[in-house]
CSV table of C-alpha atoms (C1' of nucleotides) in Angstrom, one decimal:
chain,number,residue,atom,x,y,z
A,1,MET,CA,91.6,79.4,117.3
A,2,SER,CA,89.9,82.8,116.9
A,3,LEU,CA,91.9,84.0,113.9
A,4,ARG,CA,89.7,81.8,111.8
A,5,HIS,CA,86.5,83.6,113.0
A,6,GLY,CA,88.2,86.9,113.0
A,7,LEU,CA,88.8,86.5,109.3
A,8,LEU,CA,85.3,85.3,108.7
A,9,GLY,CA,83.9,88.2,110.6
A,10,LEU,CA,85.9,90.7,108.6
A,11,LEU,CA,84.9,89.0,105.3
A,12,ALA,CA,81.3,89.3,106.4
A,13,GLU,CA,81.6,93.0,105.9
A,14,GLY,CA,82.6,92.5,102.3
A,15,PRO,CA,85.1,90.9,100.0
A,16,ALA,CA,88.8,91.4,100.8
A,17,SER,CA,92.2,90.0,100.0
A,18,GLY,CA,94.7,88.5,102.4
A,19,TYR,CA,96.6,91.7,102.2
A,20,ASP,CA,93.6,93.8,103.0
A,21,LEU,CA,92.7,91.5,105.9
A,22,ALA,CA,96.3,91.7,107.3
A,23,ARG,CA,96.1,95.4,107.2
A,24,ARG,CA,92.7,95.6,108.8
A,25,PHE,CA,93.8,93.2,111.5
A,26,GLN,CA,96.8,95.2,112.3
A,27,GLU,CA,95.0,98.5,112.2
A,28,VAL,CA,91.9,97.6,114.3
A,29,LEU,CA,93.2,94.7,116.3
A,30,GLY,CA,96.9,95.2,116.4
A,31,GLN,CA,97.1,95.7,120.1
A,32,VAL,CA,94.5,93.1,120.8
A,33,TRP,CA,94.8,90.3,118.4
A,34,PRO,CA,98.1,90.2,116.6
A,35,ALA,CA,98.1,88.2,113.4
A,36,GLN,CA,100.9,88.3,110.8
A,37,HIS,CA,100.3,87.7,107.2
A,38,PRO,CA,101.7,84.2,106.8
A,39,LYS,CA,99.1,83.0,109.3
A,40,ILE,CA,96.3,84.8,107.5
A,41,TYR,CA,97.1,83.5,104.0
A,42,ALA,CA,97.3,80.0,105.3
A,43,GLU,CA,94.1,80.3,107.2
A,44,LEU,CA,92.3,81.8,104.1
A,45,ARG,CA,93.4,78.8,102.1
A,46,ARG,CA,92.0,76.5,104.7
A,47,LEU,CA,88.7,78.4,104.9
A,48,ALA,CA,88.5,78.2,101.1
A,49,ASP,CA,89.1,74.5,101.2
A,50,GLU,CA,86.2,74.2,103.6
A,51,GLU,CA,84.1,76.4,101.4
A,52,LEU,CA,83.4,78.9,104.1
A,53,ILE,CA,84.8,81.5,101.8
A,54,GLU,CA,85.4,81.6,98.1
A,55,VAL,CA,87.4,83.6,95.6
A,56,ASP,CA,85.6,86.7,94.7
A,57,ALA,CA,87.9,88.2,92.2
A,58,GLU,CA,91.5,88.1,91.1
A,59,GLY,CA,93.3,91.4,90.6
A,60,PRO,CA,96.8,92.6,89.6
A,61,ARG,CA,99.8,91.4,91.4
A,62,ARG,CA,98.3,88.0,92.1
A,63,ARG,CA,95.7,89.7,94.3
A,64,LYS,CA,93.0,87.3,95.2
A,65,ALA,CA,89.9,88.7,97.0
A,66,TYR,CA,87.7,86.4,98.9
A,67,ARG,CA,84.0,86.5,99.6
A,68,ILE,CA,82.3,84.8,102.5
A,69,THR,CA,79.8,82.1,101.6
A,70,ASP,CA,76.5,81.3,103.2
A,71,ALA,CA,78.2,78.4,105.0
A,72,GLY,CA,80.8,80.9,106.3
A,73,LEU,CA,78.2,83.3,107.5
A,74,ALA,CA,76.4,80.5,109.3
A,75,GLU,CA,79.7,79.5,110.9
A,76,ILE,CA,80.6,82.9,112.2
A,77,ARG,CA,77.1,83.3,113.5
A,78,ARG,CA,77.3,79.9,115.2
A,79,TRP,CA,80.5,80.8,116.8
A,80,LEU,CA,79.2,84.1,118.1
A,81,THR,CA,76.1,82.6,119.6
A,82,THR,CA,77.0,79.1,120.7
A,83,ALA,CA,80.7,78.9,121.2
A,84,ASP,CA,82.2,79.4,124.6
A,85,VAL,CA,83.9,82.7,125.2
A,86,ASP,CA,87.5,82.5,126.1
A,87,HIS,CA,87.7,84.8,129.1
A,88,THR,CA,91.5,84.6,129.5
A,89,ILE,CA,93.0,88.0,129.8
A,90,ARG,CA,96.5,87.6,128.6
A,91,VAL,CA,98.2,90.8,129.8
A,92,GLN,CA,101.9,90.6,130.4
A,93,PRO,CA,102.1,93.7,132.6
A,94,LEU,CA,99.9,91.8,135.1
A,95,LEU,CA,102.3,88.9,135.2
A,96,ARG,CA,105.2,91.3,135.7
A,97,SER,CA,103.5,93.1,138.5
A,98,LEU,CA,103.5,89.9,140.6
A,99,PHE,CA,107.3,90.3,140.7
A,100,PHE,CA,107.6,94.0,141.3
A,101,TRP,CA,109.0,93.2,144.7
A,102,LEU,CA,112.2,92.0,143.0
A,103,MET,CA,112.8,95.4,141.4
A,104,ASP,CA,114.8,98.3,142.7
A,105,PRO,CA,112.3,100.9,143.9
A,106,ASP,CA,113.7,103.5,141.5
A,107,ASP,CA,113.6,101.2,138.5
A,108,LEU,CA,110.1,100.3,139.5
A,109,ARG,CA,108.9,103.9,139.6
A,110,ALA,CA,110.5,104.6,136.3
A,111,HIS,CA,108.8,101.4,134.9
A,112,LEU,CA,105.4,102.4,136.2
A,113,ASP,CA,105.8,105.9,134.8
A,114,ALA,CA,106.5,104.5,131.4
A,115,GLU,CA,103.7,102.0,131.6
A,116,ALA,CA,101.2,104.7,132.8
A,117,ARG,CA,102.3,106.9,129.9
A,118,PHE,CA,101.9,104.0,127.4
A,119,PHE,CA,98.5,103.1,128.6
A,120,ALA,CA,97.3,106.7,128.7
A,121,GLU,CA,98.5,107.1,125.1
A,122,SER,CA,96.7,104.0,124.0
A,123,ALA,CA,93.5,105.1,125.6
A,124,ALA,CA,93.9,108.5,123.9
A,125,ARG,CA,94.4,106.8,120.5
A,126,TYR,CA,91.2,104.9,120.9
A,127,ARG,CA,89.4,108.0,122.1
A,128,ILE,CA,90.4,109.7,118.9
A,129,TYR,CA,88.9,106.8,116.9
A,130,ALA,CA,85.8,107.0,119.0
A,131,LYS,CA,85.4,110.7,118.4
A,132,ALA,CA,85.8,110.3,114.7
A,133,LYS,CA,83.1,107.6,114.7
A,134,ASP,CA,80.8,109.7,116.8
A,135,ARG,CA,81.3,112.6,114.4
A,136,GLY,CA,80.1,110.2,111.7
A,137,GLU,CA,83.3,109.8,109.9
A,138,PHE,CA,82.8,106.0,109.5
A,139,GLY,CA,79.1,106.3,108.6
A,140,ASP,CA,76.5,104.6,110.7
A,141,SER,CA,76.4,101.1,109.4
A,142,PRO,CA,75.8,98.2,111.9
A,143,GLN,CA,79.5,97.3,111.4
A,144,SER,CA,80.7,100.7,112.4
A,145,ARG,CA,78.5,100.6,115.5
A,146,SER,CA,80.1,97.3,116.5
A,147,MET,CA,83.5,98.8,115.9
A,148,ARG,CA,82.5,101.7,118.2
A,149,VAL,CA,81.7,99.2,120.9
A,150,THR,CA,85.1,97.5,120.5
A,151,ILE,CA,86.8,100.8,120.6
A,152,GLU,CA,85.0,101.7,123.8
A,153,ALA,CA,86.3,98.5,125.4
A,154,GLY,CA,89.8,99.6,124.4
A,155,ILE,CA,89.3,103.0,125.9
A,156,ARG,CA,88.0,101.5,129.2
A,157,LEU,CA,90.7,98.8,129.4
A,158,TYR,CA,93.5,101.2,128.8
A,159,ASP,CA,92.1,103.8,131.1
A,160,ALA,CA,91.9,101.1,133.8
A,161,LEU,CA,95.5,100.1,133.2
A,162,ALA,CA,96.7,103.7,133.2
A,163,SER,CA,95.0,104.5,136.5
A,164,TRP,CA,96.2,101.2,137.9
A,165,ALA,CA,99.8,102.0,137.1
A,166,GLU,CA,99.5,105.5,138.7
A,167,TRP,CA,97.9,103.8,141.8
A,168,ALA,CA,100.7,101.2,141.9
A,169,LYS,CA,103.3,104.0,142.3
A,170,THR,CA,101.6,105.0,145.6
A,171,VAL,CA,102.0,101.5,147.1
A,172,PRO,CA,105.1,101.4,149.2
A,173,PRO,CA,107.3,98.4,148.3
A,174,ALA,CA,107.4,97.0,151.8
A,175,ALA,CA,106.4,97.5,155.3
A,176,ALA,CA,107.8,100.9,156.0
A,177,THR,CA,108.0,100.9,159.8
A,178,SER,CA,107.9,97.4,161.1
A,179,SER,CA,110.3,94.5,160.8
A,180,ASP,CA,112.2,94.2,157.6
A,181,ALA,CA,113.8,91.0,158.7
A,182,ASP,CA,112.9,88.2,156.2
A,183,ALA,CA,114.3,89.5,153.0
A,184,GLY,CA,114.7,86.0,151.7
A,185,PRO,CA,116.4,85.5,148.3
A,186,ALA,CA,115.2,89.0,147.3
A,187,GLY,CA,117.7,90.8,149.5
A,188,ARG,CA,119.9,93.1,147.5
B,1,MET,CA,108.0,83.4,126.3
B,2,SER,CA,107.0,84.7,129.8
B,3,LEU,CA,106.3,81.4,131.4
B,4,ARG,CA,110.0,81.0,131.9
B,5,HIS,CA,110.1,84.3,133.8
B,6,GLY,CA,106.9,83.6,135.6
B,7,LEU,CA,108.4,80.4,137.0
B,8,LEU,CA,111.6,82.2,138.0
B,9,GLY,CA,109.6,84.9,139.7
B,10,LEU,CA,107.6,82.4,141.7
B,11,LEU,CA,110.8,80.5,142.6
B,12,ALA,CA,112.3,83.8,143.8
B,13,GLU,CA,109.8,83.6,146.6
B,14,GLY,CA,111.2,80.3,147.8
B,15,PRO,CA,111.7,76.7,146.7
B,16,ALA,CA,108.8,74.9,145.1
B,17,SER,CA,108.1,71.8,143.0
B,18,GLY,CA,106.6,71.7,139.6
B,19,TYR,CA,103.3,70.6,141.2
B,20,ASP,CA,103.4,73.6,143.6
B,21,LEU,CA,104.1,76.0,140.8
B,22,ALA,CA,101.4,74.6,138.6
B,23,ARG,CA,98.9,75.1,141.4
B,24,ARG,CA,100.1,78.6,142.2
B,25,PHE,CA,100.0,79.5,138.5
B,26,GLN,CA,96.5,78.2,138.3
B,27,GLU,CA,95.4,79.9,141.5
B,28,VAL,CA,97.0,83.4,141.1
B,29,LEU,CA,97.2,83.6,137.3
B,30,GLY,CA,94.6,81.1,136.1
B,31,GLN,CA,92.6,83.8,134.3
B,32,VAL,CA,95.6,85.8,133.2
B,33,TRP,CA,98.4,83.4,132.3
B,34,PRO,CA,97.2,79.9,131.7
B,35,ALA,CA,99.9,77.3,132.0
B,36,GLN,CA,99.4,73.6,132.3
B,37,HIS,CA,101.7,71.3,134.0
B,38,PRO,CA,103.4,69.6,131.0
B,39,LYS,CA,104.7,73.0,130.0
B,40,ILE,CA,105.8,73.8,133.5
B,41,TYR,CA,107.8,70.6,134.0
B,42,ALA,CA,109.5,70.9,130.7
B,43,GLU,CA,110.4,74.5,131.3
B,44,LEU,CA,111.8,73.6,134.8
B,45,ARG,CA,114.1,71.1,133.2
B,46,ARG,CA,115.3,73.6,130.7
B,47,LEU,CA,115.8,76.2,133.5
B,48,ALA,CA,117.8,73.6,135.5
B,49,ASP,CA,119.9,72.8,132.4
B,50,GLU,CA,120.8,76.5,132.2
B,51,GLU,CA,121.5,76.5,135.9
B,52,LEU,CA,119.0,79.3,136.5
B,53,ILE,CA,117.4,77.0,139.1
B,54,GLU,CA,118.7,73.9,140.9
B,55,VAL,CA,117.2,71.0,142.8
B,56,ASP,CA,116.6,72.0,146.3
B,57,ALA,CA,115.2,68.8,147.8
B,58,GLU,CA,113.6,65.6,146.7
B,59,GLY,CA,110.6,64.4,148.6
B,60,PRO,CA,108.1,61.5,148.5
B,61,ARG,CA,106.4,60.6,145.3
B,62,ARG,CA,109.3,61.7,143.2
B,63,ARG,CA,108.7,65.2,144.4
B,64,LYS,CA,111.5,67.5,143.3
B,65,ALA,CA,111.6,71.0,144.7
B,66,TYR,CA,113.7,73.6,142.9
B,67,ARG,CA,115.5,76.6,144.2
B,68,ILE,CA,116.4,79.7,142.2
B,69,THR,CA,120.2,80.3,141.7
B,70,ASP,CA,122.0,83.6,141.8
B,71,ALA,CA,122.1,83.4,138.0
B,72,GLY,CA,118.3,82.9,138.0
B,73,LEU,CA,117.7,85.8,140.2
B,74,ALA,CA,119.9,88.0,138.0
B,75,GLU,CA,118.0,86.8,135.0
B,76,ILE,CA,114.5,87.6,136.4
B,77,ARG,CA,115.8,91.0,137.5
B,78,ARG,CA,117.2,91.6,134.1
B,79,TRP,CA,113.9,90.7,132.5
B,80,LEU,CA,112.0,92.9,134.8
B,81,THR,CA,114.1,96.0,134.2
B,82,THR,CA,115.5,95.7,130.7
B,83,ALA,CA,113.2,93.5,128.6
B,84,ASP,CA,110.5,95.1,126.6
B,85,VAL,CA,107.0,94.8,127.9
B,86,ASP,CA,104.6,93.0,125.6
B,87,HIS,CA,101.6,95.3,125.6
B,88,THR,CA,99.3,93.0,123.7
B,89,ILE,CA,96.0,92.7,125.4
B,90,ARG,CA,94.7,89.4,124.2
B,91,VAL,CA,91.0,89.5,125.1
B,92,GLN,CA,88.6,87.4,123.0
B,93,PRO,CA,85.5,89.3,124.0
B,94,LEU,CA,87.0,92.4,122.3
B,95,LEU,CA,87.5,90.4,119.1
B,96,ARG,CA,83.9,89.1,119.3
B,97,SER,CA,82.5,92.6,119.9
B,98,LEU,CA,83.7,93.6,116.4
B,99,PHE,CA,81.2,91.2,115.0
B,100,PHE,CA,78.2,91.9,117.3
B,101,TRP,CA,76.4,93.4,114.2
B,102,LEU,CA,76.1,89.8,112.9
B,103,MET,CA,74.2,88.7,115.9
B,104,ASP,CA,70.5,88.7,116.5
B,105,PRO,CA,69.7,91.6,118.9
B,106,ASP,CA,68.1,89.2,121.4
B,107,ASP,CA,71.0,86.8,121.3
B,108,LEU,CA,73.3,89.8,121.7
B,109,ARG,CA,71.5,91.1,124.8
B,110,ALA,CA,71.6,87.7,126.4
B,111,HIS,CA,75.3,87.4,125.5
B,112,LEU,CA,76.1,90.8,127.0
B,113,ASP,CA,74.1,89.9,130.2
B,114,ALA,CA,76.1,86.8,130.6
B,115,GLU,CA,79.4,88.6,129.9
B,116,ALA,CA,78.6,91.4,132.4
B,117,ARG,CA,77.7,88.9,135.0
B,118,PHE,CA,80.9,87.0,134.4
B,119,PHE,CA,83.1,90.1,134.6
B,120,ALA,CA,81.4,91.4,137.7
B,121,GLU,CA,81.9,88.0,139.4
B,122,SER,CA,85.5,88.0,138.5
B,123,ALA,CA,86.0,91.5,139.8
B,124,ALA,CA,84.2,90.4,143.0
B,125,ARG,CA,86.5,87.4,143.4
B,126,TYR,CA,89.6,89.6,143.1
B,127,ARG,CA,88.0,92.0,145.6
B,128,ILE,CA,87.7,89.2,148.1
B,129,TYR,CA,91.4,88.5,147.7
B,130,ALA,CA,92.2,92.1,148.1
B,131,LYS,CA,90.2,92.4,151.2
B,132,ALA,CA,91.9,89.4,152.7
B,133,LYS,CA,95.2,90.8,151.9
B,134,ASP,CA,94.3,94.2,153.4
B,135,ARG,CA,93.1,92.5,156.5
B,136,GLY,CA,96.6,91.1,156.8
B,137,GLU,CA,95.8,87.5,156.0
B,138,PHE,CA,98.8,87.1,153.7
B,139,GLY,CA,101.2,88.9,156.0
B,140,ASP,CA,103.0,92.0,154.8
B,141,SER,CA,106.0,90.7,152.9
B,142,PRO,CA,107.1,92.6,149.8
B,143,GLN,CA,105.8,89.6,147.8
B,144,SER,CA,102.4,89.9,149.2
B,145,ARG,CA,102.4,93.6,148.4
B,146,SER,CA,103.2,92.9,144.8
B,147,MET,CA,100.4,90.3,144.7
B,148,ARG,CA,98.1,93.0,146.1
B,149,VAL,CA,99.1,95.2,143.1
B,150,THR,CA,98.4,92.4,140.7
B,151,ILE,CA,95.0,91.8,142.3
B,152,GLU,CA,94.2,95.5,142.0
B,153,ALA,CA,94.8,95.3,138.3
B,154,GLY,CA,92.5,92.3,138.0
B,155,ILE,CA,89.8,94.2,139.9
B,156,ARG,CA,90.1,97.3,137.7
B,157,LEU,CA,90.3,95.3,134.5
B,158,TYR,CA,87.2,93.2,135.3
B,159,ASP,CA,85.3,96.3,136.5
B,160,ALA,CA,86.1,98.0,133.3
B,161,LEU,CA,84.9,95.0,131.3
B,162,ALA,CA,81.7,94.7,133.3
B,163,SER,CA,80.8,98.3,132.9
B,164,TRP,CA,81.6,98.1,129.2
B,165,ALA,CA,79.3,95.1,128.8
B,166,GLU,CA,76.5,97.0,130.5
B,167,TRP,CA,77.2,100.1,128.4
B,168,ALA,CA,77.2,98.0,125.2
B,169,LYS,CA,73.7,96.9,125.9
B,170,THR,CA,72.6,100.5,125.6
B,171,VAL,CA,74.0,100.9,122.1
B,172,PRO,CA,71.3,100.3,119.5
B,173,PRO,CA,72.4,97.8,116.9
B,174,ALA,CA,71.8,100.1,113.9
B,175,ALA,CA,70.5,103.5,112.9
B,176,ALA,CA,67.0,103.4,114.3
B,177,THR,CA,65.2,105.9,112.1
B,178,SER,CA,67.1,106.6,108.9
B,179,SER,CA,67.8,104.3,105.9
B,180,ASP,CA,68.2,100.7,106.6
B,181,ALA,CA,68.9,99.9,103.0
B,182,ASP,CA,72.4,98.4,102.7
B,183,ALA,CA,72.0,95.3,104.8
B,184,GLY,CA,74.8,93.7,102.8
B,185,PRO,CA,75.7,90.0,103.4
B,186,ALA,CA,74.5,90.5,107.0
B,187,GLY,CA,70.9,90.8,106.2
B,188,ARG,CA,68.7,88.3,107.9
C,1,DT,C1',114.5,105.3,82.8
C,2,DT,C1',115.2,103.6,86.9
C,3,DA,C1',115.0,103.2,91.8
C,4,DG,C1',112.2,102.9,95.7
C,5,DG,C1',108.1,102.0,98.0
C,6,DA,C1',103.6,100.0,98.5
C,7,DC,C1',101.2,96.0,97.0
C,8,DA,C1',100.8,91.0,97.3
C,9,DT,C1',101.7,86.3,98.5
C,10,DG,C1',104.1,82.9,100.0
C,11,DT,C1',107.8,79.1,102.4
C,12,DC,C1',110.2,77.5,106.3
C,13,DC,C1',111.7,76.8,110.9
C,14,DT,C1',111.3,77.2,115.8
C,15,DT,C1',108.9,77.6,119.8
C,16,DA,C1',104.3,77.9,122.3
C,17,DT,C1',100.0,76.2,123.6
C,18,DG,C1',96.3,72.9,124.5
C,19,DG,C1',94.9,68.6,125.4
C,20,DA,C1',94.9,63.6,125.6
C,21,DC,C1',97.0,59.8,127.7
C,22,DA,C1',100.2,57.4,131.0
C,23,DT,C1',102.2,56.1,135.3
C,24,DG,C1',103.0,55.7,139.8
C,25,DT,C1',102.8,57.1,145.1
C,26,DC,C1',101.2,58.2,149.5
C,27,DG,C1',97.7,58.7,153.1
C,28,DC,C1',93.3,58.1,154.9
C,29,DG,C1',88.8,56.4,155.8
C,30,DG,C1',85.7,52.7,155.6
D,1,DC,C1',93.3,45.7,153.8
D,2,DC,C1',91.5,48.0,150.0
D,3,DG,C1',90.0,51.6,147.3
D,4,DC,C1',90.0,56.4,146.3
D,5,DG,C1',91.5,60.9,146.0
D,6,DA,C1',95.2,64.1,146.2
D,7,DC,C1',100.0,64.2,145.1
D,8,DA,C1',103.5,64.2,141.5
D,9,DT,C1',105.7,63.9,137.0
D,10,DG,C1',105.8,62.9,132.8
D,11,DT,C1',105.2,61.6,127.1
D,12,DC,C1',103.1,62.6,122.7
D,13,DC,C1',100.7,64.9,119.2
D,14,DA,C1',98.3,68.5,116.8
D,15,DT,C1',97.8,73.1,116.1
D,16,DA,C1',99.0,78.1,116.9
D,17,DA,C1',102.0,81.8,116.8
D,18,DG,C1',106.3,84.4,115.9
D,19,DG,C1',109.7,85.6,112.9
D,20,DA,C1',113.1,85.2,109.2
D,21,DC,C1',113.6,84.8,104.5
D,22,DA,C1',112.0,84.9,99.5
D,23,DT,C1',109.7,86.5,95.4
D,24,DG,C1',107.7,89.2,92.3
D,25,DT,C1',104.5,93.4,90.5
D,26,DC,C1',102.9,97.9,89.8
D,27,DC,C1',103.2,102.9,90.2
D,28,DT,C1',105.3,107.1,90.9
D,29,DA,C1',108.6,110.6,91.3
D,30,DA,C1',113.2,112.1,90.6
DNA sequence: TTAGGACATGTCCTTATGGACATGTCGCGG
DNA sequence: CCGCGACATGTCCATAAGGACATGTCCTAA
């Protein structure tokens, strides 16, 4: 359950409404931590019940901005320092790659081309963010520095995946010269 | 819902029981695609209901081995070639890094040390697998080649994260010289 | 003045995931 | 022959996540 702490962390930067948070989540973490608004509104209510956040202001259109409380700040800090990190890397392309041997070589090449392109584009997108930050467009607050660190992770991860996809194209699907006997259920 | 296709893919390599599949999932994909046995058994039953797999043999201790059917093979191939890839990279350390500014610098350094160590160890673990495969310990079937590709992704991803964590340690937490005025709710 | 788009918050249902708990079998070593 | 560890399969519950559907407001431009 990291959404909870994601929200607390974002609220630590300053008051925001559920709508704001949904947008920020989508923008900054869309590729990394998807969260749709129903989940966010529900979680905000729960956080408010537990007094980790409180209503800061009510605006037009039923807008309700929340502010983090001292208890909330303590909780996010506790999470950051004492809670175990979940090291699971849930990346579907990795799962798929286990089964590449089931694919027609031409389909596979096309697939890897598309994947490499996608990863490279994602890396480029994060690079643009990083450049903007390095130019000072987001100021130089501690928060923006942390964002820069997150962005760097995105760049490195997507670069790694892009180069992996390129490399994967160079791996021949099966032993080229020797016995091709045991095709098993995969035989076409 | 990729567990379904994960199971189909593993069964495409040959018959296996739920227990076997749970072990393989844990072994090969433990860090990437966690799946505990209750889910696996339930999904196998559903797959059998839809006749994408069928019972291959029953052994001692209620052991039931499943075999993929032609329909199942067609389904996994369909998934691999036509289904959209989910490009979400669900990595909790990235989410956490957005909030590093909330951490005490010493805690953060210790945290990044531990993270770097963990990522480097994971990369090393995958490297050992890769070496074994390259020495021919897993034979040279198409399946093992795909596994080699998956392992390579693991290596590159963990290397990227390890170097990122090292790099992150070199980022000063905030503007060193200039104004340190607006501490906001984060002020200690 | 009115239609459309961005703002803003929700309900409801289904499926997924994690984790605790339960049950029983087989083989082996002491 | 008895106990233990690996084998093997499940139920049950709580929470998380995804996605469809619903509702209404405010502002702006045609």
